[in-house]
Coordinates of C-alpha atoms and ligand atoms in Angstrom, one line a residue:
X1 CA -14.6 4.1 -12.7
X2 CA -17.0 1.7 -13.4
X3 CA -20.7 0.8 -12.6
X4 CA -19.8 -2.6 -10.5
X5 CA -23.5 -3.8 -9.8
X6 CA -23.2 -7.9 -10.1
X7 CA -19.2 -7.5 -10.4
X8 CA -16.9 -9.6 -8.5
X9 CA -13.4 -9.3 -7.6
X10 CA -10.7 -12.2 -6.8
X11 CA -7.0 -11.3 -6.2
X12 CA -4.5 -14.4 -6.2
X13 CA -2.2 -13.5 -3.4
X14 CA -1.6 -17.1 -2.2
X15 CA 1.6 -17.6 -3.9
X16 CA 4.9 -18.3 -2.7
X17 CA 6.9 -16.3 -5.2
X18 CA 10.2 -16.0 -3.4
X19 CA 12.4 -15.2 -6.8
X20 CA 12.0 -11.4 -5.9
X21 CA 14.6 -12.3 -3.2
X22 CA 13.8 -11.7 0.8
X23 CA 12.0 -14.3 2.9
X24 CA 8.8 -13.4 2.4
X25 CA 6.7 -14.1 -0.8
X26 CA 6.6 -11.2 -3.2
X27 CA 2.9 -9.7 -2.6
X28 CA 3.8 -8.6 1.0
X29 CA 7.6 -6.9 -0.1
X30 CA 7.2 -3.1 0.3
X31 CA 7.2 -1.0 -2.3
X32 CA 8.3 2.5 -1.1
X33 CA 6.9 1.4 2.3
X34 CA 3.4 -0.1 1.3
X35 CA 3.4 -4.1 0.6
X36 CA 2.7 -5.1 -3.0
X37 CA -0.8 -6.4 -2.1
X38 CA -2.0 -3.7 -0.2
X39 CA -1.1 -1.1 -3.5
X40 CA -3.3 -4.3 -5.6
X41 CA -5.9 -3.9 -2.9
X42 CA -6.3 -0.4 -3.4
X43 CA -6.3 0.0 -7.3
X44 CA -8.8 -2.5 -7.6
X45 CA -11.3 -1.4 -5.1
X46 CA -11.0 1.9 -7.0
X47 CA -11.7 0.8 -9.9
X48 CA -14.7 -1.6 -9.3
X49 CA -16.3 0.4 -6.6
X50 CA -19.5 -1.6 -5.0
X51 CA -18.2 -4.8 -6.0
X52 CA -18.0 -8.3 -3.8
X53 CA -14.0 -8.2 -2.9
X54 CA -12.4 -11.1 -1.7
X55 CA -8.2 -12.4 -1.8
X56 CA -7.2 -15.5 -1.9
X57 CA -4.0 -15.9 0.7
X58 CA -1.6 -18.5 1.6
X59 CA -2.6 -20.3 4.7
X60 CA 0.6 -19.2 6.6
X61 CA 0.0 -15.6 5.3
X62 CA -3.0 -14.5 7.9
X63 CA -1.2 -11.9 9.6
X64 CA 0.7 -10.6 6.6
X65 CA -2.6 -10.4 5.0
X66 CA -3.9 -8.5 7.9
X67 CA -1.0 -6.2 8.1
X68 CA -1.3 -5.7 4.3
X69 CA -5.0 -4.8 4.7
X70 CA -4.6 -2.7 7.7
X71 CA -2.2 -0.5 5.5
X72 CA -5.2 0.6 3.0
X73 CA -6.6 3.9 3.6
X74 CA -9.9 2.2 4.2
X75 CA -8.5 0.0 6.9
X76 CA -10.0 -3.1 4.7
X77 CA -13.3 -2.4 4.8
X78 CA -15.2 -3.9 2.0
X79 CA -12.9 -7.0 1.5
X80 CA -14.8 -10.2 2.2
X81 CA -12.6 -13.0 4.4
X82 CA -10.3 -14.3 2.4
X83 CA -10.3 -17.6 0.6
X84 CA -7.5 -20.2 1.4
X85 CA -5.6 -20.9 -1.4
X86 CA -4.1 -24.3 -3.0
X87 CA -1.1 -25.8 -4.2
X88 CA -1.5 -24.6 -7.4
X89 CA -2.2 -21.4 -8.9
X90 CA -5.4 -22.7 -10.2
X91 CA -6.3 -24.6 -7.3
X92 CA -5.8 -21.4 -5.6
X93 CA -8.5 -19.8 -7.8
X94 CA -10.5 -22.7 -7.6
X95 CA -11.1 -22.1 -3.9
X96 CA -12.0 -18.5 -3.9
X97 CA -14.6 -19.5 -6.6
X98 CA -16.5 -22.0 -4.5
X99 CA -16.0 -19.0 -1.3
X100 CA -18.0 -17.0 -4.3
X101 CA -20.6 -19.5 -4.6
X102 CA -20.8 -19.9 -0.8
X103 CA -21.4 -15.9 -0.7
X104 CA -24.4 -16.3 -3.0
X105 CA -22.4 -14.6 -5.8
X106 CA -24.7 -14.7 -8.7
X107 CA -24.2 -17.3 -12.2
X108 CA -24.2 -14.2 -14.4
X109 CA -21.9 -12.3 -12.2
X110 CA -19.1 -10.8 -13.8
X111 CA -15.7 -12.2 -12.2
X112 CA -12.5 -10.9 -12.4
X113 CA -9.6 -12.4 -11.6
X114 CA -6.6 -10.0 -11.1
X115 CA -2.6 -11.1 -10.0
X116 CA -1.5 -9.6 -7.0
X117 CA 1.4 -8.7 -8.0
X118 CA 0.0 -6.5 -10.7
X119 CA -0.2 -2.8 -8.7
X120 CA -0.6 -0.7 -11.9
X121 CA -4.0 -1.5 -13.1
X122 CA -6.3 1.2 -14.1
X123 CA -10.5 1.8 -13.9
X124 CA -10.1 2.0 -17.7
X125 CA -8.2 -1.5 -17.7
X126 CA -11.6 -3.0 -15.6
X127 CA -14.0 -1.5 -17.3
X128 CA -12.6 -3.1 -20.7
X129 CA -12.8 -6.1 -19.2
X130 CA -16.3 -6.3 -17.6
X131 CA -17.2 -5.1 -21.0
X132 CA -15.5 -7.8 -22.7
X133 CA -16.9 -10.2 -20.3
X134 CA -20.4 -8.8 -20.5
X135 CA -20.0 -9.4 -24.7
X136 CA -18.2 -13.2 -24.6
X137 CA -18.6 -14.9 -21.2
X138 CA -14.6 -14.4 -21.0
X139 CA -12.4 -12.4 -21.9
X140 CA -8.7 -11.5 -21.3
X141 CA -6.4 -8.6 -22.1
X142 CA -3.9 -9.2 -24.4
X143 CA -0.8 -7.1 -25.6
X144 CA 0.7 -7.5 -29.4
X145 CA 4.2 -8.6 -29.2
X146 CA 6.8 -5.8 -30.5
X147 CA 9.8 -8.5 -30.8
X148 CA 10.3 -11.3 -33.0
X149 CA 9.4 -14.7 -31.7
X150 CA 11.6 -17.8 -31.7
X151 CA 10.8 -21.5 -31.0
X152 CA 13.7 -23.1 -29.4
X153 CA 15.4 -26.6 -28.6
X154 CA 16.8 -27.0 -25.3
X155 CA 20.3 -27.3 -27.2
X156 CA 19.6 -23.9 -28.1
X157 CA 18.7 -24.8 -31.8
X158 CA 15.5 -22.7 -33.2
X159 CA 13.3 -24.7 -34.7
X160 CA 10.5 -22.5 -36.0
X161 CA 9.4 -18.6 -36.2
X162 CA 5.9 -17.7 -35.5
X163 CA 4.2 -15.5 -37.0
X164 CA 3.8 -12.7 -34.4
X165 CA 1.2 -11.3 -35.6
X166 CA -1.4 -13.4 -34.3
X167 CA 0.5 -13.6 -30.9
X168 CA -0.4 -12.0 -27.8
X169 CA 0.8 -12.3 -24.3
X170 CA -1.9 -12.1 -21.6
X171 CA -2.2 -10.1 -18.3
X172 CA -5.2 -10.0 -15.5
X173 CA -7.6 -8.8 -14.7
X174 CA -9.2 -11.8 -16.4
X175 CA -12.6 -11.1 -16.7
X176 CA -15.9 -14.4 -17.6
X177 CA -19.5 -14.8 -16.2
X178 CA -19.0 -16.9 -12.9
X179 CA -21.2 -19.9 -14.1
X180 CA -18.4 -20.2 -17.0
X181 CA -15.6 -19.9 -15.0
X182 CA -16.9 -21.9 -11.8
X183 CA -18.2 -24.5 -14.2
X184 CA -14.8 -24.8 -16.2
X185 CA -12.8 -24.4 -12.9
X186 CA -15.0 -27.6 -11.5
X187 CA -14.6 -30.0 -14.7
X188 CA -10.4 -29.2 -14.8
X189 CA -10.4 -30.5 -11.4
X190 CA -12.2 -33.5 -12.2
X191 CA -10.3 -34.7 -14.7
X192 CA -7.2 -34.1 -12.6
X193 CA -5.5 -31.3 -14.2
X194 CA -4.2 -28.6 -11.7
X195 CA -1.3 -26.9 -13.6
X196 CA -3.3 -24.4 -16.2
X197 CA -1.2 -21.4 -15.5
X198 CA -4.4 -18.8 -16.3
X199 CA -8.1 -19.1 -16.2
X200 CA -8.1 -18.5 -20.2
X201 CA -6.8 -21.6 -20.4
X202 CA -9.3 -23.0 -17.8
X203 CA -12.2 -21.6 -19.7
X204 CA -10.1 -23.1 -23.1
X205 CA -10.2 -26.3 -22.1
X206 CA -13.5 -26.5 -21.4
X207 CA -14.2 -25.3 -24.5
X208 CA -15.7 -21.7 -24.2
X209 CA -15.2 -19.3 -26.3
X210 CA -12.5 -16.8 -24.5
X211 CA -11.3 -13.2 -26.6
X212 CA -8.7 -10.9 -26.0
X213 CA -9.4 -7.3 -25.3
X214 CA -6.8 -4.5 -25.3
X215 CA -4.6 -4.6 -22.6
X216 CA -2.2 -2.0 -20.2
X217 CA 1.3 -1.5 -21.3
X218 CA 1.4 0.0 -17.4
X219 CA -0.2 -3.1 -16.1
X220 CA 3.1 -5.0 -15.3
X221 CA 3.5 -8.3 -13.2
X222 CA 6.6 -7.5 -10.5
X223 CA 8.2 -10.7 -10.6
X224 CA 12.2 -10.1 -10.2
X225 CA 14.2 -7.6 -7.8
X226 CA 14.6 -5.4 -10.5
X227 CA 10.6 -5.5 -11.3
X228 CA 10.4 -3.5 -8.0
X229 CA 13.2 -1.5 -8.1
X230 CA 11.7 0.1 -11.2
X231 CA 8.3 0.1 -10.4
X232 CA 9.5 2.4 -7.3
X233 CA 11.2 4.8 -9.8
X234 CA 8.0 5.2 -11.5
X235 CA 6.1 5.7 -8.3
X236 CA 8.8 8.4 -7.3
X237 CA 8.8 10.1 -10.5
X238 CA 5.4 10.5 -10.4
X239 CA 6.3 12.2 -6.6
X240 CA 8.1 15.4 -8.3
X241 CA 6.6 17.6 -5.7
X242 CA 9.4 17.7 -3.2
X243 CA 8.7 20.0 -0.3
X244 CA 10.2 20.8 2.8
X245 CA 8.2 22.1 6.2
X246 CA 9.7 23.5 9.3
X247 CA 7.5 23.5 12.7
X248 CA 8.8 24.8 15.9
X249 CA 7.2 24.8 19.2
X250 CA 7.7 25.7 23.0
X251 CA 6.2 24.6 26.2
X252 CA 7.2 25.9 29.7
X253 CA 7.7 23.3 32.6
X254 CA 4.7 22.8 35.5
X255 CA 4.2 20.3 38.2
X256 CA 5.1 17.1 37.3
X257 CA 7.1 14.0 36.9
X258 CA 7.6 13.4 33.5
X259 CA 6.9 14.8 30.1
X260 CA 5.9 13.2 26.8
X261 CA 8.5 13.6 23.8
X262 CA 7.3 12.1 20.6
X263 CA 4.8 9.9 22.5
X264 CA 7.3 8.6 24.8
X265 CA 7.3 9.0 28.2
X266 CA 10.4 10.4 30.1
X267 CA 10.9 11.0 33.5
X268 CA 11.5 14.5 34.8
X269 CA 11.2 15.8 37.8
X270 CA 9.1 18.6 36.3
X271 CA 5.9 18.3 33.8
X272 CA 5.5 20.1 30.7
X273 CA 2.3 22.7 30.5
X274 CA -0.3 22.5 27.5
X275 CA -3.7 22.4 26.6
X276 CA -2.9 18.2 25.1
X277 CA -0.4 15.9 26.6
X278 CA 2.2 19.4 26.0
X279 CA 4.1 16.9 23.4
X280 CA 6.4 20.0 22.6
X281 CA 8.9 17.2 19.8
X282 CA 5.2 16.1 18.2
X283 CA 3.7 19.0 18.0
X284 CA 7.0 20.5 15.9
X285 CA 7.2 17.9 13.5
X286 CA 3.5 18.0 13.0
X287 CA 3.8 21.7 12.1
X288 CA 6.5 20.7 9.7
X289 CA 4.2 17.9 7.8
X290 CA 1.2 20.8 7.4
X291 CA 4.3 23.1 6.8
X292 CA 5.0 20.8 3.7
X293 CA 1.5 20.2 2.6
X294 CA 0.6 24.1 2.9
X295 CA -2.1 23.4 5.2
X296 CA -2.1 25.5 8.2
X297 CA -1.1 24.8 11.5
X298 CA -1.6 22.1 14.9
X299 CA -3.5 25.1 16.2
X300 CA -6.2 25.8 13.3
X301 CA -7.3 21.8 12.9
X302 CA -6.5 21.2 16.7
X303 CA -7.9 24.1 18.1
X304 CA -7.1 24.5 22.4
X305 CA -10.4 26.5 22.5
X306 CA -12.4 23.1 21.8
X307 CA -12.4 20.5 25.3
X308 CA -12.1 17.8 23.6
X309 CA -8.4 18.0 22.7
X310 CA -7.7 18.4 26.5
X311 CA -5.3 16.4 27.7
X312 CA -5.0 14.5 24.2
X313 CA -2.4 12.3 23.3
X314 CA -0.1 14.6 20.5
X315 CA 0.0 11.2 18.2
X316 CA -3.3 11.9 17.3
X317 CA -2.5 15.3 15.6
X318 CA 0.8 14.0 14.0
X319 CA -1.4 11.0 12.6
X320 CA -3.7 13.7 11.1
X321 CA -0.9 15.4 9.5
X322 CA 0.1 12.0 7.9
X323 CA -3.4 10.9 6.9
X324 CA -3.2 14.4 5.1
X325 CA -0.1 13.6 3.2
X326 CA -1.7 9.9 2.4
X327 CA -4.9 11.8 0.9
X328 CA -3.0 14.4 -1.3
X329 CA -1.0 10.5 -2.5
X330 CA 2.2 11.8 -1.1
X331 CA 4.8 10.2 1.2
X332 CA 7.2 11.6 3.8
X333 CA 10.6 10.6 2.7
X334 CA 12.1 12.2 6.3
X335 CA 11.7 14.1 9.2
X336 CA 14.4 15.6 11.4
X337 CA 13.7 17.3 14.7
X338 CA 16.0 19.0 17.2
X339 CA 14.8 19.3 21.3
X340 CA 16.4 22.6 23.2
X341 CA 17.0 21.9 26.8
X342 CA 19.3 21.6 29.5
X343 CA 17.4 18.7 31.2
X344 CA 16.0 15.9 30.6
X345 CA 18.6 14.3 28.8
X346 CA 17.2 12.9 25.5
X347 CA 20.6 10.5 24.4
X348 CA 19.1 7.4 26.4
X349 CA 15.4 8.0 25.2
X350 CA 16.4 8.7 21.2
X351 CA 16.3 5.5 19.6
X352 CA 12.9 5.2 21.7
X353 CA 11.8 8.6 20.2
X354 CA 12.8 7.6 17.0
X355 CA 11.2 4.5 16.8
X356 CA 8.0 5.7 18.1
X357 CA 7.6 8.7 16.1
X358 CA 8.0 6.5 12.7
X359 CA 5.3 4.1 13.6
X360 CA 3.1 6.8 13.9
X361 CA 4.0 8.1 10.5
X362 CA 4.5 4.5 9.3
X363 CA 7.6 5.4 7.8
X364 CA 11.3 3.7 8.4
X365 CA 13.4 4.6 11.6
X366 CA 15.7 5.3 9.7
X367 CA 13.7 8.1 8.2
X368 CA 13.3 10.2 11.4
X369 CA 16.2 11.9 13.1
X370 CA 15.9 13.4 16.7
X371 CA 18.6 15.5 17.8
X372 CA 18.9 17.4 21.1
X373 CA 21.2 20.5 22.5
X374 CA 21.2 22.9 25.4
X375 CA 21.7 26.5 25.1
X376 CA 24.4 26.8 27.0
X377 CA 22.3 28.0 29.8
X378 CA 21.4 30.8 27.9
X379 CA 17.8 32.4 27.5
X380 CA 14.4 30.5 29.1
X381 CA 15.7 27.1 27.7
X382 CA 18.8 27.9 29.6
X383 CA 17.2 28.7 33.0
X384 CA 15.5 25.2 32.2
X385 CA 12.2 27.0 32.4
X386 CA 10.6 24.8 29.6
X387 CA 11.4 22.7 26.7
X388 CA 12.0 24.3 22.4
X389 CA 11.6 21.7 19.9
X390 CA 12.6 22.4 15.8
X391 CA 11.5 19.9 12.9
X392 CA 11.9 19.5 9.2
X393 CA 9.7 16.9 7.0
X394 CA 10.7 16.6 3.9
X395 CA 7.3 15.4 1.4
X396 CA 7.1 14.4 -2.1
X397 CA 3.3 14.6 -3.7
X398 CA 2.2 14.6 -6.6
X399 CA 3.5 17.6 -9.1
X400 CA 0.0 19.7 -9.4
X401 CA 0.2 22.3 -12.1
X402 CA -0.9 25.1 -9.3
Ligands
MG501 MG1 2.5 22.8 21.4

């Protein structure tokens, strides 16, 4: 954590980087069910807390930008309207500088400029750079190269062998005062050059001054298929914490004609009875999420002594349960539930169910079974005097030595 008075913050989202694979450019692909950008969002807001935030996004990408914000635990707040981005990378950076200026962002502001396909970036990362910044007007983070370096002819022919040691290769955040980089960013554009592939080499060319601070080994750029595939192995291994709730629940039928199973509505020619909506399927698998986390029951942070939850939809308590799994940085990798009854029948409503209860969690279908049985006519299920429901959520958090 940093002090982020007179910081700014500018993540390049408007890219089209398609090389991931998918039809949709890289920043919005999931990564263990959260886009890219929205994990980018997140680190950085973290780790320059109270500064000016702003994206720059692809014209076409206004509701994937919206969706990407809507994910953050926040909901967005903070993040200023984003900038429209260019052709060109730099162009693209170009524009959410002058959206700074417009703001009233101030000339010896610091400004970093951050990838948004770089998730992994920590408050230590940022506060280097504002530093470094603060010190030289610009500065970059840089990482020593641990192979040997080749120049090489297109035929394949090397032609020379650097001398590594003076070699670095450069991440973001890219960190300069915003009079330097505005000013640079201005006179590149002039002269007609759009094709600088950082804003070092903006800064370069304008001839400032720009050093290299130490950068993040962790602070990778997902660029390929297989970028992802092992940045959600790291996310997972750091999800050792596997756990495994149960929740169970009963309500009796009442006067009625229809009952509410995992926030769908299916016609009966009985009610259910409760103190909410009587969301008997809900109200199990939300005892199996607290079940998981360790954190009580529906009835100790719902209580049916308190008016307000009269009559209240049961999405509202499992969406509790999953905000709490989202603040302890877990996931829910599945939830299975089973419904007891002899009538309705559930087999024409499941993929409904299904569907409905992962929204709410904002997990995959394909994460949520819903299974149903009768008893056989045996017992009060039998006599179809009500309906039982059973879940299981499976949640991974965060291994806490506790
Ligand atoms: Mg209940």
């Amino acid at each position: 954590m940093t002090a982020s008075a007179n910081i700014a913050v500018l993540v390049v989202a408007a890219g089209r980087g398609t090389r991931v694979g998918g039809d949709q450019p890289k920043q919005y692909r999931r990564l263990l069910g959260v886009p890219l950008l929205t994990r980018t969002l997140e680190s950085l807001a973290a780790a320059a807390p109270g500064a000016h935030l702003r994206a720059v996004i692809h014209e076409n990408d206004d509701a994937a930008y919206a969706a990407a914000l809507g994910a953050l635990p926040c909901g967005g707040a903070g993040w200023a309207v984003p900038a429209i981005g260019g052709p060109t990378r730099q162009q693209s950076v170009r524009n959410g500088l002058e959206a700074l200026a417009a703001a009233g962002i101030s000339p010896e502001a610091i400004v970093l400029v951050h990838d948004a396909a770089r998730p992994f970036l920590s408050g230590e990362l940022v506060t280097r750079a504002i530093d470094g910044a603060r010190s030289h007007g610009a500065a970059v983070p840089g990482l020593p190269l641990t192979d040997t370096v080749k120049q090489v002819a297109p035929s394949g022919q090397i032609h020379g062998s650097p001398d590594r040691a003076s070699l670095r290769t450069v991440q973001t955040p890219q960190a300069f005062r915003f009079d330097v980089l505005l000013a640079a960013h201005r006179q590149a554009a002039e002269s007609g050059e759009y094709d600088l592939t950082d804003d070092a080499a903006v800064v370069e060319r304008a001839g400032h001054a720009v050093y290299v601070f130490e950068g993040d080994e962790e602070n990778v750029k997902l660029t390929t298929a297989d970028d992802f595939t092992r940045a959600e192995a790291r996310l997972l291994g750091n999800l050792a914490d596997m756990r495994c709730g149960q929740g169970f629940d009963v309500h009796a039928f009442g006067p009625g004609d229809h009952v509410w199973l995992g926030g769908v509505r299916v016609p009966h020619d009985h009610g259910l009875e409760g103190h909410s909506d009587a969301d008997v399927l809900a109200h199990a698998v939300t005892d199996a999420i607290l079940g998981a986390l360790a954190d009580g029951d529906i009835g100790a942070h719902f209580p049916p002594s308190e008016p307000k939850w009269k009559g209240a939809a049961s999405s509202v308590f499992l969406a509790d349960a999953v905000a709490r799994v989202k603040a302890r940085g877990g996931l829910i990798a599945h939830v299975d539930a089973t419904l007891i009854c002899e009538l309705p029948k559930i087999g024409p409503h499941r993929d409904a169910i299904r569907e409905n209860l992962a929204k709410i969690m904002q997990i995959a279908p394909s994460r949520v079974g819903v299974k149903a049985t009768t008893s056989e006519r045996l017992g009060f299920t039998g006599r179809g005097e009500g309906i039982a429901a059973l879940a299981t959520a499976t949640v991974r958090l965060p291994f806490e030595a506790s």
